[in-house]
Short mmCIF file of C-alpha atoms and ligand atoms in Angstrom, two decimals:
data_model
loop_
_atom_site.label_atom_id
_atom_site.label_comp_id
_atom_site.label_asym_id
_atom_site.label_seq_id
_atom_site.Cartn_x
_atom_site.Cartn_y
_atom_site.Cartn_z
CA UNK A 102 1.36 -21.30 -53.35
CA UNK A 103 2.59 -18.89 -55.87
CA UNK A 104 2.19 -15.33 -54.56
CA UNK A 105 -0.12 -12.67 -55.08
CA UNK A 106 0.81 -9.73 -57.84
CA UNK A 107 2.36 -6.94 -55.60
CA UNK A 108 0.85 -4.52 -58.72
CA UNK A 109 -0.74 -4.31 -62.12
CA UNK A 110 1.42 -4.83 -65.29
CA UNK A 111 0.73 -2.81 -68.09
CA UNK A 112 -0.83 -6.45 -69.66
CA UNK A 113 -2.89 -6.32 -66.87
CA UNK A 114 -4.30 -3.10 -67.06
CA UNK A 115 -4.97 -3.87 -71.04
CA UNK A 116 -6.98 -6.59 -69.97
CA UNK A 117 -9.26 -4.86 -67.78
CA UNK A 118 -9.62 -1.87 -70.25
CA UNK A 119 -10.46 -4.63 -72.66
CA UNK A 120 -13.14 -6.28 -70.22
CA UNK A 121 -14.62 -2.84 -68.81
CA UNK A 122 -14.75 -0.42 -71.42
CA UNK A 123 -15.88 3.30 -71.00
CA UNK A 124 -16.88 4.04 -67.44
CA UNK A 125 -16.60 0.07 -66.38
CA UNK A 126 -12.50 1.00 -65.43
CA UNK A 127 -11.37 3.48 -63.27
CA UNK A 128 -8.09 4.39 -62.58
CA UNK A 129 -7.24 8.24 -62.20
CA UNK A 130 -6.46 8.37 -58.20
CA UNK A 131 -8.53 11.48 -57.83
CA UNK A 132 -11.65 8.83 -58.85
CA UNK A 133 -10.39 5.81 -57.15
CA UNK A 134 -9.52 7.10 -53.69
CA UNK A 135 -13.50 7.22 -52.94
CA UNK A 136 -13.37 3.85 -53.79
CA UNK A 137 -10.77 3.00 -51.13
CA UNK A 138 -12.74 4.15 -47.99
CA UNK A 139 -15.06 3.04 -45.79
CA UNK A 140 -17.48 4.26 -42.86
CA UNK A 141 -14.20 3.14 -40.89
CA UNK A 142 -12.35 6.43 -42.01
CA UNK A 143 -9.93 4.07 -43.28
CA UNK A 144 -8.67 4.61 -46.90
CA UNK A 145 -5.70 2.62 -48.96
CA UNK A 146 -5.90 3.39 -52.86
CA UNK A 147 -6.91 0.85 -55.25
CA UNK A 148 -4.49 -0.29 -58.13
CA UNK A 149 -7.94 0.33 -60.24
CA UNK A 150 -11.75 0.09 -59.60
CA UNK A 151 -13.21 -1.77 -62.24
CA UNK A 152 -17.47 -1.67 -62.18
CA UNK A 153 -18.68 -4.58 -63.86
CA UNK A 154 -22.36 -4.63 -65.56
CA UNK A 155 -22.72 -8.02 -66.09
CA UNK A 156 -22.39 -11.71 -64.28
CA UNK A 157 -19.87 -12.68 -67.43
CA UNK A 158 -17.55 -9.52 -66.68
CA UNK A 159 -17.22 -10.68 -63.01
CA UNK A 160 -16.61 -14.59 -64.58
CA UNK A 161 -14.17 -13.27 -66.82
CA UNK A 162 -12.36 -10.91 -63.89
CA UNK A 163 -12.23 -13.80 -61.56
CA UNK A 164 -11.07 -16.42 -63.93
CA UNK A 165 -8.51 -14.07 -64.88
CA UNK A 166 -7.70 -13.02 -61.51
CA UNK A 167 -6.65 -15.86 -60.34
CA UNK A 168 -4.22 -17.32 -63.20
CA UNK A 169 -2.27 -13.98 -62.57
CA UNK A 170 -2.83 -14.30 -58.52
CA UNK A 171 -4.39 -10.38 -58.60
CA UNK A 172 -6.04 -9.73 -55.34
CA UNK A 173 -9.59 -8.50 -56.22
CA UNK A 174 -11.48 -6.31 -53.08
CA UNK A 175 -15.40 -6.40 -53.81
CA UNK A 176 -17.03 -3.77 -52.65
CA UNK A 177 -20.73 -1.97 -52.39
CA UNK A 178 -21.32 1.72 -50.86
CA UNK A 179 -18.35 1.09 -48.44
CA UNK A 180 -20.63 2.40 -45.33
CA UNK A 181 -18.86 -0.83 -43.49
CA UNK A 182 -17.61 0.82 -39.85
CA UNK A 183 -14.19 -2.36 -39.93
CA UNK A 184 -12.59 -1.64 -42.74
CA UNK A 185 -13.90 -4.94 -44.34
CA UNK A 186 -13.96 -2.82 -47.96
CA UNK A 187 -10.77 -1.28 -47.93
CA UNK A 188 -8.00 -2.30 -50.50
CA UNK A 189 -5.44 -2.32 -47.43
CA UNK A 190 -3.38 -5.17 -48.55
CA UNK A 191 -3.40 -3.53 -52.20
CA UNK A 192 -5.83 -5.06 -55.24
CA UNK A 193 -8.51 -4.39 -58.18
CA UNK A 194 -11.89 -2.60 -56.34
CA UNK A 195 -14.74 -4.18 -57.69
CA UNK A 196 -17.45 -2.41 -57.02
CA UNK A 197 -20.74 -4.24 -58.40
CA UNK A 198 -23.42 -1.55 -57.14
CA UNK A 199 -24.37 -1.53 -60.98
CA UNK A 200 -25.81 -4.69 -60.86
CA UNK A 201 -29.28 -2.93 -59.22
CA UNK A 202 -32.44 -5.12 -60.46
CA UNK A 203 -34.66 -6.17 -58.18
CA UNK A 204 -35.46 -9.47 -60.14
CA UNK A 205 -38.96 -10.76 -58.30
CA UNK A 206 -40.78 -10.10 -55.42
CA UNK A 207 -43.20 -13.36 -54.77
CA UNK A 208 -46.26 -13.15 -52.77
CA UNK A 209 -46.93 -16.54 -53.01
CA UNK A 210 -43.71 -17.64 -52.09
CA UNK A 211 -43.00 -14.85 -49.29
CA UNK A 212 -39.15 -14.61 -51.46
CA UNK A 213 -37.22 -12.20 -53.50
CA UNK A 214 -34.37 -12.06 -55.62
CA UNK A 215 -31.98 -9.35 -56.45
CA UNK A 216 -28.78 -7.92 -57.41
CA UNK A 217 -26.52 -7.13 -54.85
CA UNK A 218 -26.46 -2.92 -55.65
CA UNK A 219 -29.98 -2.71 -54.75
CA UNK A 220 -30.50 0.01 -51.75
CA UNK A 221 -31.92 -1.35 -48.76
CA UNK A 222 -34.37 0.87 -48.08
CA UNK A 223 -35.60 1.04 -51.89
CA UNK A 224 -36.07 -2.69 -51.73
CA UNK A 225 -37.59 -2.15 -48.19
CA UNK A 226 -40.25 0.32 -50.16
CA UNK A 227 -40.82 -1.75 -53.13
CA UNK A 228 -41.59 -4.63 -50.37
CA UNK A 229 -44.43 -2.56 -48.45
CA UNK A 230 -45.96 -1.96 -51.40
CA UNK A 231 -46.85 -5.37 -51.97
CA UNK A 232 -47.60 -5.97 -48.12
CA UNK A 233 -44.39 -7.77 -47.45
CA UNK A 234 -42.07 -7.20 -45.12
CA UNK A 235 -38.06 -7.44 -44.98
CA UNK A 236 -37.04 -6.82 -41.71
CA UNK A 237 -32.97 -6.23 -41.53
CA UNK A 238 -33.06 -2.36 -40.84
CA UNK A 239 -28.95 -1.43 -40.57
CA UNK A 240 -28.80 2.56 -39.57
CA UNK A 241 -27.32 2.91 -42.94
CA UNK A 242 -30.38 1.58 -44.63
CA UNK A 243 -30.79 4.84 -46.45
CA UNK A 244 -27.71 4.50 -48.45
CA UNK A 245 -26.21 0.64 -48.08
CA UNK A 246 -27.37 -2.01 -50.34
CA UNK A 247 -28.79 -5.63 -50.11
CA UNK A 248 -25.47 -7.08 -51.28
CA UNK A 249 -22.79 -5.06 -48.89
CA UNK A 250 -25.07 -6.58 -45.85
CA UNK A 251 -25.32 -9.52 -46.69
CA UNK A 252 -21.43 -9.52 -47.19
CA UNK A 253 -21.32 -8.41 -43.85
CA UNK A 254 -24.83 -9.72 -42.01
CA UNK A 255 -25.63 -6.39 -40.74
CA UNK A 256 -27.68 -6.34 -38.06
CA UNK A 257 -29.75 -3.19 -36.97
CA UNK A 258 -32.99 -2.14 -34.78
CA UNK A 259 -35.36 -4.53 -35.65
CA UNK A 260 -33.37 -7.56 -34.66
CA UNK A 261 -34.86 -8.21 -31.10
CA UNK A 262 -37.73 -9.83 -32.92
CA UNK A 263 -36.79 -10.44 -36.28
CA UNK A 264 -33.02 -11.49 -36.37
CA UNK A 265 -30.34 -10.12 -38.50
CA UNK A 266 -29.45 -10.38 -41.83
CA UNK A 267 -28.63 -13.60 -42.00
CA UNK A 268 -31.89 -14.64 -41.21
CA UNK A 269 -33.51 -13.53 -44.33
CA UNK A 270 -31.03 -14.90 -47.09
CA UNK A 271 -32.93 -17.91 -48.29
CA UNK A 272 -29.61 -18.33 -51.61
CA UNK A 273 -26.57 -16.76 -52.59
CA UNK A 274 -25.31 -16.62 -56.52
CA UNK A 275 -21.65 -16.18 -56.37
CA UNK A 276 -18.86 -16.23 -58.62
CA UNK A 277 -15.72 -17.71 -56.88
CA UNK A 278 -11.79 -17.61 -58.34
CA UNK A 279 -11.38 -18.86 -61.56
CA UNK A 280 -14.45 -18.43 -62.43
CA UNK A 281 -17.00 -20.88 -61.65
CA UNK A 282 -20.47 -20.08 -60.35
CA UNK A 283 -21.73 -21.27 -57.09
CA UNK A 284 -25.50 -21.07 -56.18
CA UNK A 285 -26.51 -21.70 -52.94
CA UNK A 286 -29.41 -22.21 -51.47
CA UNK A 287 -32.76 -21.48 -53.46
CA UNK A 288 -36.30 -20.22 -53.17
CA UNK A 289 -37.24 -23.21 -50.58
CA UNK A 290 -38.03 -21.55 -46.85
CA UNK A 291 -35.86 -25.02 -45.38
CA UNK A 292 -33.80 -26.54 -47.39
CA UNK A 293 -31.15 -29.24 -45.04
CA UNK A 294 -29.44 -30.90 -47.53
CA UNK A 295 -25.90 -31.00 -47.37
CA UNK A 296 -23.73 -28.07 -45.12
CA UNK A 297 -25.26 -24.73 -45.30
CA UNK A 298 -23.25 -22.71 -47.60
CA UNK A 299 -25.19 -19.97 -47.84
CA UNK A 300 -25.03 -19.46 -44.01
CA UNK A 301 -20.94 -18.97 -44.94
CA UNK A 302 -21.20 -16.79 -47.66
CA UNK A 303 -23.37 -14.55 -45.02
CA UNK A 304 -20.97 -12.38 -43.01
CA UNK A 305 -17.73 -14.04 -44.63
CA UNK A 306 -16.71 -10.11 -45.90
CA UNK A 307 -16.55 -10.84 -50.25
CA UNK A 308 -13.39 -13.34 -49.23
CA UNK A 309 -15.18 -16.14 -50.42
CA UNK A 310 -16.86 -14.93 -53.46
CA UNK A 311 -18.51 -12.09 -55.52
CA UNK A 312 -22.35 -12.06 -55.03
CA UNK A 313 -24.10 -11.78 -58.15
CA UNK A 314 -27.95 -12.89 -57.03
CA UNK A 315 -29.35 -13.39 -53.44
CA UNK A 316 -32.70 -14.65 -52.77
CA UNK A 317 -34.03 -13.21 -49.60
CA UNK A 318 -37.06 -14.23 -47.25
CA UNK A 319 -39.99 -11.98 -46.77
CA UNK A 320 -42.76 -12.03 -44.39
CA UNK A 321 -46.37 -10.39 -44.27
CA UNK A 322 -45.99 -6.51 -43.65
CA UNK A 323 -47.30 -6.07 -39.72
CA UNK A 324 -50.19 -4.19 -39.62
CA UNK A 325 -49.13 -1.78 -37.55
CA UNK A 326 -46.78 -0.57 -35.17
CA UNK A 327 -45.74 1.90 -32.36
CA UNK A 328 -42.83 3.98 -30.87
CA UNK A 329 -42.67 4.53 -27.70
CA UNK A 330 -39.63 7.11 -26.15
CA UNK A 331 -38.62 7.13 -22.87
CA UNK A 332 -36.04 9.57 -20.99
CA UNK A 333 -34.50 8.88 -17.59
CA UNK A 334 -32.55 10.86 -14.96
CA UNK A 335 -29.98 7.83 -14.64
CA UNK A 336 -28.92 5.35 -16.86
CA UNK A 337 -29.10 2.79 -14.42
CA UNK A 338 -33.27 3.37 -14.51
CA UNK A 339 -33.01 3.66 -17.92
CA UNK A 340 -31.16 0.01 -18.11
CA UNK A 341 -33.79 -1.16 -15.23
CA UNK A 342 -36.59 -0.05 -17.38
CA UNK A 343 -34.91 -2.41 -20.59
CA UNK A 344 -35.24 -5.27 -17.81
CA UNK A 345 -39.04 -4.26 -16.59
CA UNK A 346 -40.22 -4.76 -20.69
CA UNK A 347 -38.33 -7.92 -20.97
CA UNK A 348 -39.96 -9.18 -17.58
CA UNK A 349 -43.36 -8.05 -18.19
CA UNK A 350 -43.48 -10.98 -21.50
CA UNK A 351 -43.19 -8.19 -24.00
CA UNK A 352 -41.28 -9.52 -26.73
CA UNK A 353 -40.48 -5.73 -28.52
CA UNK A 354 -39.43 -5.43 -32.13
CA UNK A 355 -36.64 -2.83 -31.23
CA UNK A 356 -35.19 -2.07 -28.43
CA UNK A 357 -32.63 0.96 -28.32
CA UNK A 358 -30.60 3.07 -25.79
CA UNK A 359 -28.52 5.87 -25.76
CA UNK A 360 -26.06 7.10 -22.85
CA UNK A 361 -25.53 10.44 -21.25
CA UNK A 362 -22.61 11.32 -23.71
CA UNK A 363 -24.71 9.89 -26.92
CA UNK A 364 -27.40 11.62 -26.17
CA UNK A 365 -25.02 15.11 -25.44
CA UNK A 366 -23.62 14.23 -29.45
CA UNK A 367 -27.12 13.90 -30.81
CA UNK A 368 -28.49 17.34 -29.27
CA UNK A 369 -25.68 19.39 -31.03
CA UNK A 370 -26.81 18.72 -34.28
CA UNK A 371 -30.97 18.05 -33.51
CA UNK A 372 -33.58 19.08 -31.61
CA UNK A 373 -34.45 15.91 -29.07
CA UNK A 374 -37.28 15.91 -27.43
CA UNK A 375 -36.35 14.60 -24.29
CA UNK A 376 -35.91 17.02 -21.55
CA UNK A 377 -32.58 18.75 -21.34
CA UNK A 378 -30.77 21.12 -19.39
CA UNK A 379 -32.14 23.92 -17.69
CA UNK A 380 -35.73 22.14 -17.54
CA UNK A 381 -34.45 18.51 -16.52
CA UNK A 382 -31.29 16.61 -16.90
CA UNK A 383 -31.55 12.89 -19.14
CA UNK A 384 -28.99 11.04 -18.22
CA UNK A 385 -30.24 8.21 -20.75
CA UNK A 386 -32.91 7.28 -23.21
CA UNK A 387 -34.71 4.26 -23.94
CA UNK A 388 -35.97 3.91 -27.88
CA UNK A 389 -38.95 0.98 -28.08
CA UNK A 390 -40.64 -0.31 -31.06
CA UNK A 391 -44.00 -2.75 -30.92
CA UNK A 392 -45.69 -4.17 -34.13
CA UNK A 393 -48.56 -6.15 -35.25
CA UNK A 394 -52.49 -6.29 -35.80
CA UNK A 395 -53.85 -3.22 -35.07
CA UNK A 396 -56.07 -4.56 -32.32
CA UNK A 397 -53.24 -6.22 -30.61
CA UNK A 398 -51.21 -3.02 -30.67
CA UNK A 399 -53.11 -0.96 -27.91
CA UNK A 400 -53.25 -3.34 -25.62
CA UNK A 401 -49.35 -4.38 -25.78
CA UNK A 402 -48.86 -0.39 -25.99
CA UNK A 403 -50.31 0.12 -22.48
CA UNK A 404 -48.46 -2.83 -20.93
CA UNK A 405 -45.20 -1.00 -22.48
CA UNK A 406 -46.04 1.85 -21.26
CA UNK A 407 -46.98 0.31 -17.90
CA UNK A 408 -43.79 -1.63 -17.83
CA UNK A 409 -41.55 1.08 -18.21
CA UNK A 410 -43.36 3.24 -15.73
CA UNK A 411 -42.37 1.33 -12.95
CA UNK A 412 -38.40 2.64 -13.91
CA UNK A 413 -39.55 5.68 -12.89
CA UNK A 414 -39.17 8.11 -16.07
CA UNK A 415 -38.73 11.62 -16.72
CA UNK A 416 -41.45 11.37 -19.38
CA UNK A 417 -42.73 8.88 -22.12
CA UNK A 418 -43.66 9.63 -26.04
CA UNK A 419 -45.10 7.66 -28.34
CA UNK A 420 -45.23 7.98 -31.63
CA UNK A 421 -48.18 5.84 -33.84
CA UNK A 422 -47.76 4.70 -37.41
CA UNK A 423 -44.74 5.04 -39.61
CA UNK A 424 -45.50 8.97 -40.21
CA UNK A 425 -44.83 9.87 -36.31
CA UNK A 426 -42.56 7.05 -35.33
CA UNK A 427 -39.66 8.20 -38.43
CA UNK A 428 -38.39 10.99 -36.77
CA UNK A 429 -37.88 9.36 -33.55
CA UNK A 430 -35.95 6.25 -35.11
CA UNK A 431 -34.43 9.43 -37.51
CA UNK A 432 -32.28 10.80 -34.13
CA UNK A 433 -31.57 7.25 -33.61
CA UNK A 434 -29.95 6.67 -36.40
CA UNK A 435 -27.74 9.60 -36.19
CA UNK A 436 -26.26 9.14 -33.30
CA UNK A 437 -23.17 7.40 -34.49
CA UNK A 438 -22.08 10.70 -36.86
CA UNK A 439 -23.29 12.50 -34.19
CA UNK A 440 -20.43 11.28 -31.65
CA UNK A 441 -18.16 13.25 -33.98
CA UNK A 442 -19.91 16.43 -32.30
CA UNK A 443 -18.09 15.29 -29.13
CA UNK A 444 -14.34 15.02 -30.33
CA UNK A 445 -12.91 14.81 -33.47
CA UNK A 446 -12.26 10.65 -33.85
CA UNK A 447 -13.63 7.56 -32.39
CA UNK A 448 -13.07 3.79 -31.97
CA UNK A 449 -16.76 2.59 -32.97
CA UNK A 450 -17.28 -0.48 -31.58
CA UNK A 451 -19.56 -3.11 -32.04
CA UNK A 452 -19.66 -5.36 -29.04
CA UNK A 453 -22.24 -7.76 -28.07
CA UNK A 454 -23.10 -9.57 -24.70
CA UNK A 455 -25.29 -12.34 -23.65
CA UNK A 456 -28.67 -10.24 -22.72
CA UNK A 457 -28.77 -10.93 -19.16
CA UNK A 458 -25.20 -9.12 -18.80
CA UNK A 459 -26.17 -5.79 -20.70
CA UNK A 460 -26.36 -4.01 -17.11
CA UNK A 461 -22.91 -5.12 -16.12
CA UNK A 462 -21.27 -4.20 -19.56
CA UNK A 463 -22.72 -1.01 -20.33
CA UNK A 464 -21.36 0.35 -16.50
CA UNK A 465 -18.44 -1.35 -16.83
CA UNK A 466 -17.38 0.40 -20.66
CA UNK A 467 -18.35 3.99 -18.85
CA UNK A 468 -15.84 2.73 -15.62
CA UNK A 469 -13.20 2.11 -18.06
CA UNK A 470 -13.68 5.22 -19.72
CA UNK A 471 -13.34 7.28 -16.93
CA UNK A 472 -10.47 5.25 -15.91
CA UNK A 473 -8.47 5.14 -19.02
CA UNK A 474 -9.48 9.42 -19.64
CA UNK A 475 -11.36 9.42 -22.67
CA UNK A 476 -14.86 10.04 -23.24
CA UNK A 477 -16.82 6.77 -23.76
CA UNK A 478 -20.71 7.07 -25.47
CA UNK A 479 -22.59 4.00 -25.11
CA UNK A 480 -25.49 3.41 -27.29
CA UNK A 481 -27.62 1.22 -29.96
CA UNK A 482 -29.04 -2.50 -29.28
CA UNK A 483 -29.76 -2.98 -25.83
CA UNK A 484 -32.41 -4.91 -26.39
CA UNK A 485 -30.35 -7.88 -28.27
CA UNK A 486 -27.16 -7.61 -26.16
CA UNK A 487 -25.54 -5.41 -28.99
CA UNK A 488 -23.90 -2.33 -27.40
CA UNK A 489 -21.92 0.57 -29.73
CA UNK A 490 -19.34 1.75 -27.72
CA UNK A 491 -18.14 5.25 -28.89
CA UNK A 492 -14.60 5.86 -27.20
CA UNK A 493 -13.75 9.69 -28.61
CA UNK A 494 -10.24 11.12 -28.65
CA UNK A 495 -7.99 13.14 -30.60
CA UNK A 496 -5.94 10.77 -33.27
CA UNK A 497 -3.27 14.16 -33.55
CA UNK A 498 -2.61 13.85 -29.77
CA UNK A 499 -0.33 11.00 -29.36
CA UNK A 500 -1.42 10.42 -25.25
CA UNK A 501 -5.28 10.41 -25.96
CA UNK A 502 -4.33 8.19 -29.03
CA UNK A 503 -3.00 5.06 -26.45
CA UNK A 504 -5.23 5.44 -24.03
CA UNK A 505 -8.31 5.24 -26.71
CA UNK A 506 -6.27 1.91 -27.61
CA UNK A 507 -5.94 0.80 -24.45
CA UNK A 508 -9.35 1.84 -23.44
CA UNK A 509 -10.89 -0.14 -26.58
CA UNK A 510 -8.50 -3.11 -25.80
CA UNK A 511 -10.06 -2.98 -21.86
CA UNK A 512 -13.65 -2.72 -23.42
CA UNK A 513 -12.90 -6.08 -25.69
CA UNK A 514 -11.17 -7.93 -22.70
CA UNK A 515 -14.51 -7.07 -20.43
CA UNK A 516 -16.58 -8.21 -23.03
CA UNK A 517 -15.13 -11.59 -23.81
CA UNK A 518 -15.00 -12.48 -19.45
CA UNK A 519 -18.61 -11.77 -19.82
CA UNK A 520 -19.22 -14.58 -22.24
CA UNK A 521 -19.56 -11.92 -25.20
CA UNK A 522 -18.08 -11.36 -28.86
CA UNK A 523 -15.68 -8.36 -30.38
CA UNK A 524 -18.38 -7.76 -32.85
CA UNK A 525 -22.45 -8.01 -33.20
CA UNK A 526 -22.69 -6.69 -36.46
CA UNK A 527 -19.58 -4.66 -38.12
CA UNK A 528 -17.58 -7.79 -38.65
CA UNK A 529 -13.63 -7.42 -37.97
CA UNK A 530 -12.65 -6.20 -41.52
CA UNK A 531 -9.18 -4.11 -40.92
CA UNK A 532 -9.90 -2.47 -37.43
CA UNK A 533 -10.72 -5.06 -35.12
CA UNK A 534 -8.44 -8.17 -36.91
CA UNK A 535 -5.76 -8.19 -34.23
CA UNK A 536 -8.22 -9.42 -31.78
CA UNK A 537 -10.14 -12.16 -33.72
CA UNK A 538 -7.45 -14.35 -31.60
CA UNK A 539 -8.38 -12.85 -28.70
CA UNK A 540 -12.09 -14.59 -29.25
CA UNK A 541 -11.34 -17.05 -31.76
CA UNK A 542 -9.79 -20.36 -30.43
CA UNK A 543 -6.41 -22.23 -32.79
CA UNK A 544 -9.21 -24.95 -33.56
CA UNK A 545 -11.80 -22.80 -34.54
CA UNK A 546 -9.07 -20.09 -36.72
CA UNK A 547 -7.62 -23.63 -38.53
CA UNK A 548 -11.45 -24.63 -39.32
CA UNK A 549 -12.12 -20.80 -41.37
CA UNK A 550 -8.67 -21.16 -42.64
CA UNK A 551 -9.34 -24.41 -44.43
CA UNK A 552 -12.94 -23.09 -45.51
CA UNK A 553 -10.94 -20.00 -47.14
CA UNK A 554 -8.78 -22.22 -49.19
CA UNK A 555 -11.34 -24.21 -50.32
CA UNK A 556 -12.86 -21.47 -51.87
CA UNK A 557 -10.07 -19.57 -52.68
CA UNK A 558 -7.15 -21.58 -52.85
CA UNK A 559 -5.18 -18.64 -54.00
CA UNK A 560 -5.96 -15.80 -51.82
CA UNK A 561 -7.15 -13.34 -53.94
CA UNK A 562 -10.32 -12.49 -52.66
CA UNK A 563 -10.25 -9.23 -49.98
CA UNK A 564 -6.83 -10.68 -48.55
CA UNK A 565 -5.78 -9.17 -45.06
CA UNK A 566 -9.57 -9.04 -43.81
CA UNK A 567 -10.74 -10.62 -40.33
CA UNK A 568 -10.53 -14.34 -39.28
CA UNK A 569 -7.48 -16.31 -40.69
C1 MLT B 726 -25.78 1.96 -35.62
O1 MLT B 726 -26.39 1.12 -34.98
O2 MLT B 726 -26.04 3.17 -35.54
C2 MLT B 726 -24.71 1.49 -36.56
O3 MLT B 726 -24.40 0.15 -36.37
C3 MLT B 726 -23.49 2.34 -36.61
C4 MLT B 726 -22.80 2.52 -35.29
O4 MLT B 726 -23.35 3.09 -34.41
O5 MLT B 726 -21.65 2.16 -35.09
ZN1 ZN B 727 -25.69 -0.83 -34.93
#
């Protein structure tokens, strides 16, 4: 295999001026180094950003691409917390956030198809208005776009009863190296013919292709839906009260926690409404969402509420319809900048367990914190297994620097005896590639490795990132 270009010739660069005129090329570092970062705090600097505007430009770049073996990086609003979008290994950025149509939303067939730029929570809003629903609700839905999570099958709140990302991508469009156009899947709710590409594409981080069209699955908009807070003097109630709502047959659309230490982050830079210090002391919350036909609603409403009761907590809120639920899921979804309140860098991890060990791995990740020194916030998707594990230190102080390693390292070997995985939802982009080995068995790494050079026999597309 011929290797990849180590940099851009000045025949290279005249192609891609030639390709992406105007604004399409960027390559004046004070413009590209926003283009090299992610929610990771990661940054390398591109060898140039180009921003293509059409399907043909990204035919063109990846036909091209590959004679000359130039490593391409796709990327969307880089609020990925691995590293997956960083140009780490050196490469073109190609950022296709202005390919933004929404193309159809379809009633009749419960579908829609759009660009990959289009924001999430846009589409989301464009969605209700027809009464449909898309479910995948990443904490960075305010900003991220369809296309960046499908790239990396975020997850989010909402995936206790709906699933993740991946369950809503019905096709994938994607242009592959050298040029030709793949287009998986279709408009069909089952479709079993042949191997499931668009499953791969799902997740696989832009090293298989560039996205150009995705069809995604809707369902009917719930009717209505419910918030329920609860606060607790120990988190060990609080993680006894998860149990009581799972036990009691309630099947809840979200299902969210936050530790002593998250919950410490999220009061420095918000009023919570849980009691704190000197009028009562939460040592965890519990974040529940219920949805669907307004008459069922009350009635599973009181059997939350009942349910959660019997943990014993320091007081219950609820919050009906959309307009008083928001800024309950709003201090949700802050926690993770939040932790930054706490110390001035994190590991943010991602881990996920089988349910029935959530107990065992959320006490465990607080033992090892206290053993290994650093300050450890637990948080996010109890209710799926899915557990953020904050671990906050000072990267300038060389000590609290290894034991955040080795703290992180203790947190993934815990994890994987318990039957669990290195990552729910980020994916293992830059930060979290050592350890795909750790998880991954020889078999299972050869299998992805042939996959990869099947699609991209070269290795041009995001090299460096996750699984080979
Ligand atoms: C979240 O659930 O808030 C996001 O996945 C980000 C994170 O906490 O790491
Ligand atoms: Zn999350």
């Amino acid at each position: 295999m011929t290797a990849l270009a180590t940099s851009l010739t000045p025949t290279h660069l005249h192609f891609l001026e030639a390709l992406f005129p105007g604004d399409g090329l960027v390559t004046r570092p004070e413009e590209m180094a926003v283009y090299g970062a992610d929610s990771s705090r990661r940054s390398a600097m591109p060898w140039a950003v180009v921003r293509p505007r059409t399907e043909e430009q990204i035919v063109e770049l990846l036909r091209w691409a590959e004679a000359e073996r130039v490593p391409l990086v796709p990327r969307l609003r880089g609020t990925g917390m691995s590293g997956g979008a960083v140009p780490a290994f050196g490469g073109v950025v190609v950022s296709t956030l202005w390919l933004n149509r929404v193309l159809d939303i379809d009633a009749e067939d419960f579908c829609a198809e759009v660009e990959p730029g289009v924001v999430t929570a846009e589409f989301q809003a464009l969605t209700q208005k027809r009464r449909l629903f898309y479910p995948p609700d990443p904490a960075s839905l305010k900003i991220s776009t369809l296309g960046g999570n499908v790239a990396t099958c975020a997850g989010g709140m909402r995936a206790v009863k709906y699933g993740v990302t991946r369950d809503y991508v019905l096709g994938v469009r994607a242009v592959l190296p050298g040029g030709k156009i793949c287009d998986a899947g279709g408009r069909a709710h089952k479709n079993v013919v042949g191997l499931d590409l668009t499953r791969l594409f799902v997740g696989s981080c832009g090293t298989l292709g560039i996205f150009t069209k995705l069809t995604l699955k809707l369902l009917p908009l719930p009717e209505s839906s419910a918030t329920v807070l609860a606060a607790f003097g120990s988190l060990h109630d609080a993680l006894e009260g998860a149990r009581g709502v799972f036990r009691a047959g309630i099947l809840p659309t979200a299902l969210e926690f936050m530790d002593a230490t998250a919950c410490r982050g999220i009061a420095q830079i918000k009023d919570v409404p849980w009691p704190t210090a000197p009028n009562g002391d939460t040592r965890a919350v519990l974040l529940l969402k219920i949805d669907g036909s307004a008459s069922a609603l009350a009635d599973e409403l009181a059997r939350l509420e009942r349910a959660l009761s019997q943990a014993g907590p320091s007081c219950l809120l609820k919050g009906l319809g959309p307009r008083e639920e928001e800024p309950l899921w709003e201090i949700r979804r802050l926690v993770s900048p939040a932790a930054f309140q706490l110390g001035p860098d994190k590991l943010g991890e991602d881990i996920a367990v089988p349910r029935g060990s959530t107990v065992q791995a959320v006490e465990g990740f607080q033992a090892l914190g206290a053993e290994h020194g650093v300050h450890v916030a637990c948080y996010g998707h109890l209710g799926d297994g899915n557990i953020h594990v904050n671990i906050i230190y000072d990267a300038q102080d060389e000590g609290q620097r290894a034991r955040a390693k080795a703290c992180k390292e203790a947190v993934f070997r815990l994890t994987l005896s318990l039957g669990g995985t290195i990552s729910g939802e980020h994916g293992t982009g830059i930060t979290k590639a050592p350890y795909v080995s750790w998880q991954l068995s020889e078999t299972e790494r050869a299998l992805m490795a042939g996959i990869k050079q099947v699609f991209d026999p070269s290795g041009i597309l995001n090299p460096g990132k996750g699984w080979v």
